[in-house]
mmCIF file of C-alpha atoms and ligand atoms in Angstrom:
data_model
loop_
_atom_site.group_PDB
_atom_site.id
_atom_site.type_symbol
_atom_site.label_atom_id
_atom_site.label_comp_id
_atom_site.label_asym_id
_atom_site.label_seq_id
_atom_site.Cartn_x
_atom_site.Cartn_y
_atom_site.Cartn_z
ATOM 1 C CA UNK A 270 21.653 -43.086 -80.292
ATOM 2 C CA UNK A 271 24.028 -41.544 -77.754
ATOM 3 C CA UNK A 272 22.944 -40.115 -74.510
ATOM 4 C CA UNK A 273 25.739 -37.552 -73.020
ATOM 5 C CA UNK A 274 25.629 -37.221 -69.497
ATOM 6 C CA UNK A 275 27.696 -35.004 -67.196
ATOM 7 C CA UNK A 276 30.000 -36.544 -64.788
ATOM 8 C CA UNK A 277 30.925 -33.381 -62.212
ATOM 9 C CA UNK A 278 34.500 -33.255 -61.750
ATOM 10 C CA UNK A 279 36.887 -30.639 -59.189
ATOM 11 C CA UNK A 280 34.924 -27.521 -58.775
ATOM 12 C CA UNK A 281 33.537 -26.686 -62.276
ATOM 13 C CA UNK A 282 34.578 -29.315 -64.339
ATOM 14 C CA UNK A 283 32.184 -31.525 -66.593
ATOM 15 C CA UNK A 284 33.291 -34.863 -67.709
ATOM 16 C CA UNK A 285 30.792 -35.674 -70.312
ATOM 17 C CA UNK A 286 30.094 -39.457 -70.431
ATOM 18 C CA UNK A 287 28.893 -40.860 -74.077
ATOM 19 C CA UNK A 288 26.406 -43.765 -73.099
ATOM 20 C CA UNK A 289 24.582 -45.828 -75.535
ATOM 21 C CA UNK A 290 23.220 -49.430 -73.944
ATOM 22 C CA UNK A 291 26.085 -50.243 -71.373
ATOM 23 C CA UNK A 292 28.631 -48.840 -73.223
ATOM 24 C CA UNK A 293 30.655 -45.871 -72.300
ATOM 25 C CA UNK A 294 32.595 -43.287 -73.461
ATOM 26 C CA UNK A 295 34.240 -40.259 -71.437
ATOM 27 C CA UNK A 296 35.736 -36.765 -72.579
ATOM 28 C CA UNK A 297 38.022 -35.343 -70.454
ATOM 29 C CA UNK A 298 38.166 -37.237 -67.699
ATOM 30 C CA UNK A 299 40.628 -35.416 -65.382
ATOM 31 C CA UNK A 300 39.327 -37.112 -62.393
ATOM 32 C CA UNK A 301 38.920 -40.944 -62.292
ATOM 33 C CA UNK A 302 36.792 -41.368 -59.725
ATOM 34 C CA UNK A 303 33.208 -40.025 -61.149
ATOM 35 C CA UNK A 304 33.772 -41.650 -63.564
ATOM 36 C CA UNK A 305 34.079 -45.269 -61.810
ATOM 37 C CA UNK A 306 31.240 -43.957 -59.484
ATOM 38 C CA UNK A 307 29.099 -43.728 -62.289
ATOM 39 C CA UNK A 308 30.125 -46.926 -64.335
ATOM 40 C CA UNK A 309 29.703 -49.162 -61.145
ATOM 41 C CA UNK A 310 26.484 -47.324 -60.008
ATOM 42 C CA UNK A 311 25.032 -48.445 -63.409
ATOM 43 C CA UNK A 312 26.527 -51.313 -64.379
ATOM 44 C CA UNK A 313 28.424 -49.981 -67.465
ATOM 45 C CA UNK A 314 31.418 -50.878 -68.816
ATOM 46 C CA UNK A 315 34.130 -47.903 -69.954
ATOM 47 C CA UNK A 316 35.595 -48.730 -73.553
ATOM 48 C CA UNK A 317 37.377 -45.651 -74.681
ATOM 49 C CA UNK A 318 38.490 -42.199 -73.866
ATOM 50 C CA UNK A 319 38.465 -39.065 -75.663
ATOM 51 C CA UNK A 320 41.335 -36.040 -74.679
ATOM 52 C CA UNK A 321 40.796 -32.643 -75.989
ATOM 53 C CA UNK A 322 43.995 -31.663 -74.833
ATOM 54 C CA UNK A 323 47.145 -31.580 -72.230
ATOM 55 C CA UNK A 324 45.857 -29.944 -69.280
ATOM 56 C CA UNK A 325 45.987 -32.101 -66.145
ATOM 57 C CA UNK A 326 42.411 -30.957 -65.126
ATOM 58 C CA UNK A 327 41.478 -32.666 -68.712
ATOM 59 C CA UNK A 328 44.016 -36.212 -68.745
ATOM 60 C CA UNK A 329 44.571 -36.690 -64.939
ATOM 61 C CA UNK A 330 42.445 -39.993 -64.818
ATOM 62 C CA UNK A 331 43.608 -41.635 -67.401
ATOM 63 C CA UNK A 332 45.952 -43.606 -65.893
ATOM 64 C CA UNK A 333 43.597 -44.993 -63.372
ATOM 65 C CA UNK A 334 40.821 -45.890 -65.815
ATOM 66 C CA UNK A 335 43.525 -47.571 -67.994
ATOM 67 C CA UNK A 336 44.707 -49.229 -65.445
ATOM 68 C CA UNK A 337 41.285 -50.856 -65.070
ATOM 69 C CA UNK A 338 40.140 -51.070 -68.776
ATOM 70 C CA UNK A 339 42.379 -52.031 -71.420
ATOM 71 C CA UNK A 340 40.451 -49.266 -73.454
ATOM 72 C CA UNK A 341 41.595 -47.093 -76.843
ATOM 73 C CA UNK A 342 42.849 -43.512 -75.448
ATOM 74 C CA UNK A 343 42.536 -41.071 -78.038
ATOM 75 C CA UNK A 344 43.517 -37.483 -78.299
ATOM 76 C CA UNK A 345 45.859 -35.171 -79.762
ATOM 77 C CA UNK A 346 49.754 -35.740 -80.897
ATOM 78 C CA UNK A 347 51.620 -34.521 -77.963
ATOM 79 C CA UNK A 348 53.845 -36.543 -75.940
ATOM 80 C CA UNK A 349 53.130 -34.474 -72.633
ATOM 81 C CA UNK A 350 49.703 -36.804 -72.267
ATOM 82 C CA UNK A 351 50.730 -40.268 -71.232
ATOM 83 C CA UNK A 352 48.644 -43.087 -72.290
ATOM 84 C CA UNK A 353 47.285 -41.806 -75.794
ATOM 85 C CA UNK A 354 46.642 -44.969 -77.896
ATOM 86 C CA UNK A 355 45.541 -43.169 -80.710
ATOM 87 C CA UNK A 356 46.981 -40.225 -82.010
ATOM 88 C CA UNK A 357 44.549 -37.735 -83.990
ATOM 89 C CA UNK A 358 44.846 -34.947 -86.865
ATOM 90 C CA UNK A 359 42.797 -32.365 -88.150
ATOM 91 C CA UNK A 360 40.392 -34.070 -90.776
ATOM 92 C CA UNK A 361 40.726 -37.882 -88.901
ATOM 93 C CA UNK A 362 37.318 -39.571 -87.946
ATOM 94 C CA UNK A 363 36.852 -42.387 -85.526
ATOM 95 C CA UNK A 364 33.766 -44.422 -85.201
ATOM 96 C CA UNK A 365 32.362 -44.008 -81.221
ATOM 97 C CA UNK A 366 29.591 -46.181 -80.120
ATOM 98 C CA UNK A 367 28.370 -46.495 -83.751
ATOM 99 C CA UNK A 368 28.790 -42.646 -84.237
ATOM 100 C CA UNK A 369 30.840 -41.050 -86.678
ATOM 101 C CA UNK A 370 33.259 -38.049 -84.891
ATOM 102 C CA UNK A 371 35.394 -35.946 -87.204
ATOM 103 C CA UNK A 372 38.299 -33.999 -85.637
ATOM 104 C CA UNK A 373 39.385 -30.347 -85.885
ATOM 105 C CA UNK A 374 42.947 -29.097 -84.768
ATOM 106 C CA UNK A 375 41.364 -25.953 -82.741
ATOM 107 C CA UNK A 376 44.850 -24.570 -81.266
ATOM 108 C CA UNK A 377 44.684 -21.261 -79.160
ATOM 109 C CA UNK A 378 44.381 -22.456 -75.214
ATOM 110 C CA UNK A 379 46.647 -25.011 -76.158
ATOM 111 C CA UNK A 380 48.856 -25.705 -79.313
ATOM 112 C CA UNK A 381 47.690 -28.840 -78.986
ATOM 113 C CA UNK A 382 44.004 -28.834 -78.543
ATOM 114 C CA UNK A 383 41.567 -31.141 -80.562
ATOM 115 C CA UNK A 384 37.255 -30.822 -81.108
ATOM 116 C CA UNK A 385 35.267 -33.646 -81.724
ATOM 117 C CA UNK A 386 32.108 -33.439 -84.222
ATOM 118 C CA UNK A 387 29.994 -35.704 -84.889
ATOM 119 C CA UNK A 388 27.335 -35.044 -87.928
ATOM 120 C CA UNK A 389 25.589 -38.226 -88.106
ATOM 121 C CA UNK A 390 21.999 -38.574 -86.495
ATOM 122 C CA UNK A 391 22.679 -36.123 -83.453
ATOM 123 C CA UNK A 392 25.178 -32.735 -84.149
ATOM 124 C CA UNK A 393 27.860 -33.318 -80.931
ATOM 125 C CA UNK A 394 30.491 -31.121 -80.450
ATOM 126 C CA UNK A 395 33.337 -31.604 -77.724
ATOM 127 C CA UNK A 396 35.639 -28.715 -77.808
ATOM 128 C CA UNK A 397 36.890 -28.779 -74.290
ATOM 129 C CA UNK A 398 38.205 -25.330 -73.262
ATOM 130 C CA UNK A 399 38.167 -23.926 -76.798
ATOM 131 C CA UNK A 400 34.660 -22.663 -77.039
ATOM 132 C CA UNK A 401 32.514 -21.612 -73.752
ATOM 133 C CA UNK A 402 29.149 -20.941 -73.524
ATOM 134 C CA UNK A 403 29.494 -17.318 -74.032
ATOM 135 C CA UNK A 404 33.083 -17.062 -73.599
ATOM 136 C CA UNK A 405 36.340 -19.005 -74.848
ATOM 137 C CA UNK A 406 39.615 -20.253 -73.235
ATOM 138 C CA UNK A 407 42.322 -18.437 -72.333
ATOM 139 C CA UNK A 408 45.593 -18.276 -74.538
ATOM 140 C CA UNK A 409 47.927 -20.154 -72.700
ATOM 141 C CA UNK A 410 49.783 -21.363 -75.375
ATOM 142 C CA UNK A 411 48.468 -20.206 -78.625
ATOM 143 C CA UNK A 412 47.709 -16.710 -80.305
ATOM 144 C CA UNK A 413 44.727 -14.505 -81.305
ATOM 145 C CA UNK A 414 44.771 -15.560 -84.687
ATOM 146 C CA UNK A 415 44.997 -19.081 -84.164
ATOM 147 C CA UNK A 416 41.682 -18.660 -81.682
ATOM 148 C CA UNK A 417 40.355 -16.554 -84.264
ATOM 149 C CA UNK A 418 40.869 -19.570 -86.980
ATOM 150 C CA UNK A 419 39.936 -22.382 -84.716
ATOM 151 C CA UNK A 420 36.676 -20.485 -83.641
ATOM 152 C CA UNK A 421 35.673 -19.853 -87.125
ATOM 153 C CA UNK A 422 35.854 -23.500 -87.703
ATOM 154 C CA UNK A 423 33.412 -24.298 -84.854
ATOM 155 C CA UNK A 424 31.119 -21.194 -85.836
ATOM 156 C CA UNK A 425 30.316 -22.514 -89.240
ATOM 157 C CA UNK A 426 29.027 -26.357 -87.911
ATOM 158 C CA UNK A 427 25.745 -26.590 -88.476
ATOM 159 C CA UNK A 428 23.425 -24.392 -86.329
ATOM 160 C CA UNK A 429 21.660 -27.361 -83.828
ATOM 161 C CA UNK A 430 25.322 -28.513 -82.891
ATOM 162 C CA UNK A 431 24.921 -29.353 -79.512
ATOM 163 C CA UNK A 432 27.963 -27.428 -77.632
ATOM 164 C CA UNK A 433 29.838 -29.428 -74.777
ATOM 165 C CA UNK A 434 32.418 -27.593 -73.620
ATOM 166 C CA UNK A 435 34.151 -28.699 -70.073
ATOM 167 C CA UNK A 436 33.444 -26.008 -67.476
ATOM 168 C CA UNK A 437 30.931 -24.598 -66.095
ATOM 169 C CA UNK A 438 32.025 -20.834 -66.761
ATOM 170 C CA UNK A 439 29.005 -19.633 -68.576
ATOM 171 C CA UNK A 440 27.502 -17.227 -66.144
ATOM 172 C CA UNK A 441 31.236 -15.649 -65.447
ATOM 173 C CA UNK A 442 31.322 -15.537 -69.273
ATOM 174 C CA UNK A 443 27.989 -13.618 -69.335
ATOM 175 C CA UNK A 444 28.954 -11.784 -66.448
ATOM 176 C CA UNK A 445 31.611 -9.925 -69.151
ATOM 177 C CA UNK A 446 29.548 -10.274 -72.342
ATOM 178 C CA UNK A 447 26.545 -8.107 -70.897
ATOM 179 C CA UNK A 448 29.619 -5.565 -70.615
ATOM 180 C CA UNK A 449 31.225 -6.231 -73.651
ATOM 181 C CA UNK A 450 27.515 -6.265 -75.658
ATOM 182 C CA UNK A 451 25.369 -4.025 -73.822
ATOM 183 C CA UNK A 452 23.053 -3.246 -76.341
ATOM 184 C CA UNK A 453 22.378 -7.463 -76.753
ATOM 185 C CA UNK A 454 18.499 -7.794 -75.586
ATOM 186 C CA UNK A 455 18.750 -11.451 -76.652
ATOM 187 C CA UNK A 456 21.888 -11.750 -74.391
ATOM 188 C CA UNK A 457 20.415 -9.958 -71.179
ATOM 189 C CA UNK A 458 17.212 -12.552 -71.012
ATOM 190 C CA UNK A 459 19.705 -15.079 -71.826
ATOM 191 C CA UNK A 460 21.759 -14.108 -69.082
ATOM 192 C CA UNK A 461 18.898 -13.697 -66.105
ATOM 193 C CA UNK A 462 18.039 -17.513 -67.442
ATOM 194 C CA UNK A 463 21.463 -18.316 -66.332
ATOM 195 C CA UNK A 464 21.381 -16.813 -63.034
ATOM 196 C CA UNK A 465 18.503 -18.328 -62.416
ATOM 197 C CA UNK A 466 19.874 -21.481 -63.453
ATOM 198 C CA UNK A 467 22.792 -21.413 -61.198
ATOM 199 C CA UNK A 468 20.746 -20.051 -57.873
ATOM 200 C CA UNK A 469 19.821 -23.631 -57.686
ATOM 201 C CA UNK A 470 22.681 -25.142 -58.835
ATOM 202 C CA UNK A 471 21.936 -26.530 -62.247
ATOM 203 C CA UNK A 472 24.176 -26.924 -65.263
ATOM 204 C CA UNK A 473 23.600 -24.258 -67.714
ATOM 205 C CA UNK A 474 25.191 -26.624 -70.197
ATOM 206 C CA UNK A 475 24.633 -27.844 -73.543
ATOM 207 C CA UNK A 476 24.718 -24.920 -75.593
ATOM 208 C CA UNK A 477 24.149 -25.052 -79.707
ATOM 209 C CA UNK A 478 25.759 -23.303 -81.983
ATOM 210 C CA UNK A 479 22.753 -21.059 -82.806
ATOM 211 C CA UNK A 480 22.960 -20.062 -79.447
ATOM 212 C CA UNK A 481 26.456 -19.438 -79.063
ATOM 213 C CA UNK A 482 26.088 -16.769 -82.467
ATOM 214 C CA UNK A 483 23.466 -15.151 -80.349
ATOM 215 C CA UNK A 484 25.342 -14.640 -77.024
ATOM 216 C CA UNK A 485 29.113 -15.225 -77.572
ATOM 217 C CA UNK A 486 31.407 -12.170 -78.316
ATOM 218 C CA UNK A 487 33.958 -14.159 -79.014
ATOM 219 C CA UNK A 488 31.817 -14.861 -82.198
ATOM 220 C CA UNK A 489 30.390 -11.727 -82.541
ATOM 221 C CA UNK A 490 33.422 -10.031 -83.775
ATOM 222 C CA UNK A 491 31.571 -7.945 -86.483
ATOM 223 C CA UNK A 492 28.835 -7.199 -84.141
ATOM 224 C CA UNK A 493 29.270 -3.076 -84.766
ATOM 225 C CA UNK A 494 28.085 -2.354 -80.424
ATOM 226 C CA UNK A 495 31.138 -4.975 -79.315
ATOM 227 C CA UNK A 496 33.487 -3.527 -81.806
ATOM 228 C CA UNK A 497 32.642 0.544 -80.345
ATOM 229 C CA UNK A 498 33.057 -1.117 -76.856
ATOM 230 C CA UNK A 499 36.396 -2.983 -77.751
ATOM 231 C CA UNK A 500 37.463 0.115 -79.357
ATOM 232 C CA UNK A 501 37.450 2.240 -76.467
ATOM 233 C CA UNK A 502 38.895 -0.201 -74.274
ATOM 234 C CA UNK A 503 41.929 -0.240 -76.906
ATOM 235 C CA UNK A 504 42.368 3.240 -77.406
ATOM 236 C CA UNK A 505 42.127 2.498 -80.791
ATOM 237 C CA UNK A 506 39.861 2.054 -83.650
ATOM 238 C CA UNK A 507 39.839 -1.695 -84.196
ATOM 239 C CA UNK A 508 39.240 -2.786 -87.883
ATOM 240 C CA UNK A 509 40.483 -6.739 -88.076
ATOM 241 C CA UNK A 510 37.858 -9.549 -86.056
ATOM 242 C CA UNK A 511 41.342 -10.703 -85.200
ATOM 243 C CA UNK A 512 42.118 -7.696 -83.295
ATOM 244 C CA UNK A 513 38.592 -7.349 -81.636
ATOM 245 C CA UNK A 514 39.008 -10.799 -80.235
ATOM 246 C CA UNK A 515 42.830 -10.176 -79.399
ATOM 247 C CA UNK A 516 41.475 -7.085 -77.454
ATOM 248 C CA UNK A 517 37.877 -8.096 -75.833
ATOM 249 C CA UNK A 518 39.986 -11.725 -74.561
ATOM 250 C CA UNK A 519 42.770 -9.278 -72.788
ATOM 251 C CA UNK A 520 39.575 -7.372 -71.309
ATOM 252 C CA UNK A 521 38.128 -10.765 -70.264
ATOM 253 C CA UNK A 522 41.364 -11.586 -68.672
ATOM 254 C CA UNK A 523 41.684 -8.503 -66.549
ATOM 255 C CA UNK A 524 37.689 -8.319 -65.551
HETATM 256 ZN ZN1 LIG B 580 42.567 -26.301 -70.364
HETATM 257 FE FE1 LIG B 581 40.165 -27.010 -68.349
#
């Protein structure tokens, strides 16, 4: 059994630590030094490191962990991240702290951008800054239709996925989806729960997938109120998903 704990991290930043006994694994740990906080506060010993992908707010502790632990680094092919140990592809698994994780090639913030599932007693998901509670990341580096693709894969894991994404952007995310799907009665509770949450400062984070389907534009793309609403923010009469999430992301990025 893994616990996942989060390790806060810059200003909104979650690095999630996989714990079972003493053993430790991080995701993402762009900062080194919760992370040593929390192994020395416990007594725990790091042995491995999982990268999503090459953002510095997502690899930049790496090098000091490393240089503590001689510990696998794994994460996606892309020379840009030093210290990868083990490279990973679309379809690889990798055996955590007695866990089975599968890996999905979810480009679209980044070309190189990597998920971790794991199916086996608990439903884990690590996507990083692919999916948000509520939202997903910006294209930096990759198109609609690749977001559109890697989404899809995420959207059909099984619905009591836990979600751990890495920021904590889901009541900006709701702040835009209440727009986006105003006639969402499931989203608007959702979203005072939120607020509410984040008056007194507390992570809004896990999601599930089930959740996500309920709240998420970006995976509501045939929902017929966010496709009306995308439309007249286009100009246009929007037909493809691909286009309502090309056009409801550009909204998102000017809101
Ligand atoms: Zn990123
Ligand atoms: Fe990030």
């Amino acid at each position: 059994m893994i616990e996942v704990i989060p390790l806060k991290a810059f200003t909104d930043n979650y690095i999630w630590a996989l714990v079972s006994k003493e053993s430790v694994y991080v995701v993402d740990p762009g900062d080194a030094d919760p992370v040593l906080e929390f192994l020395d506060e416990n007594n725990f010993t790091l042995e491995g490191i999982l990268i999503t992908h090459h953002h510095f707010d997502h690899t930049g502790g790496i090098k000091n962990l490393t240089n503590r632990y001689d510990i696998p680094v794994y994460g996606p092919v892309n020379n840009r991240i030093e210290g990868i140990t083990h490279e990973l592809k679309e379809n690889n698994s990798i055996s955590i702290l007695n866990e089975e994780f599968k890996i999905f090639e979810v480009p679209g913030h980044t070309l190189d951008h990597i998920a971790y599932y794991s199916e086996s007693s608990q439903k884990l998901l690590f996507c990083g800054d692919t999916l948000f509670s509520g939202g997903c990341g910006r294209l930096f580096e990759g198109t609609p239709a690749q977001m559109y693709d890697s989404l899809q894969k995420l959207k059909s894991l099984s619905s009591e996925t836990l979600v751990y994404c890495t920021h904590e952007y889901t009541e900006s995310n709701l702040n835009f989806a209440v727009v986006v799907n105003n006639e969402n009665e499931f989203l608007k509770d959702y979203y005072s729960e939120v607020k509410a949450k984040r008056k007194k400062d507390e992570i809004t984070l896990p999601s599930s997938i089930k959740k996500e389907l309920s709240i998420n534009p970006f995976l509501r793309l045939t929902d017929k109120n966010i496709i009306s609403n995308a439309s007249n923010f286009a100009s246009i009469n929007l037909v493809k998903e691909v286009d309502t999430l090309k056009t409801i992301r550009e909204w998102k990025d000017n809101f």
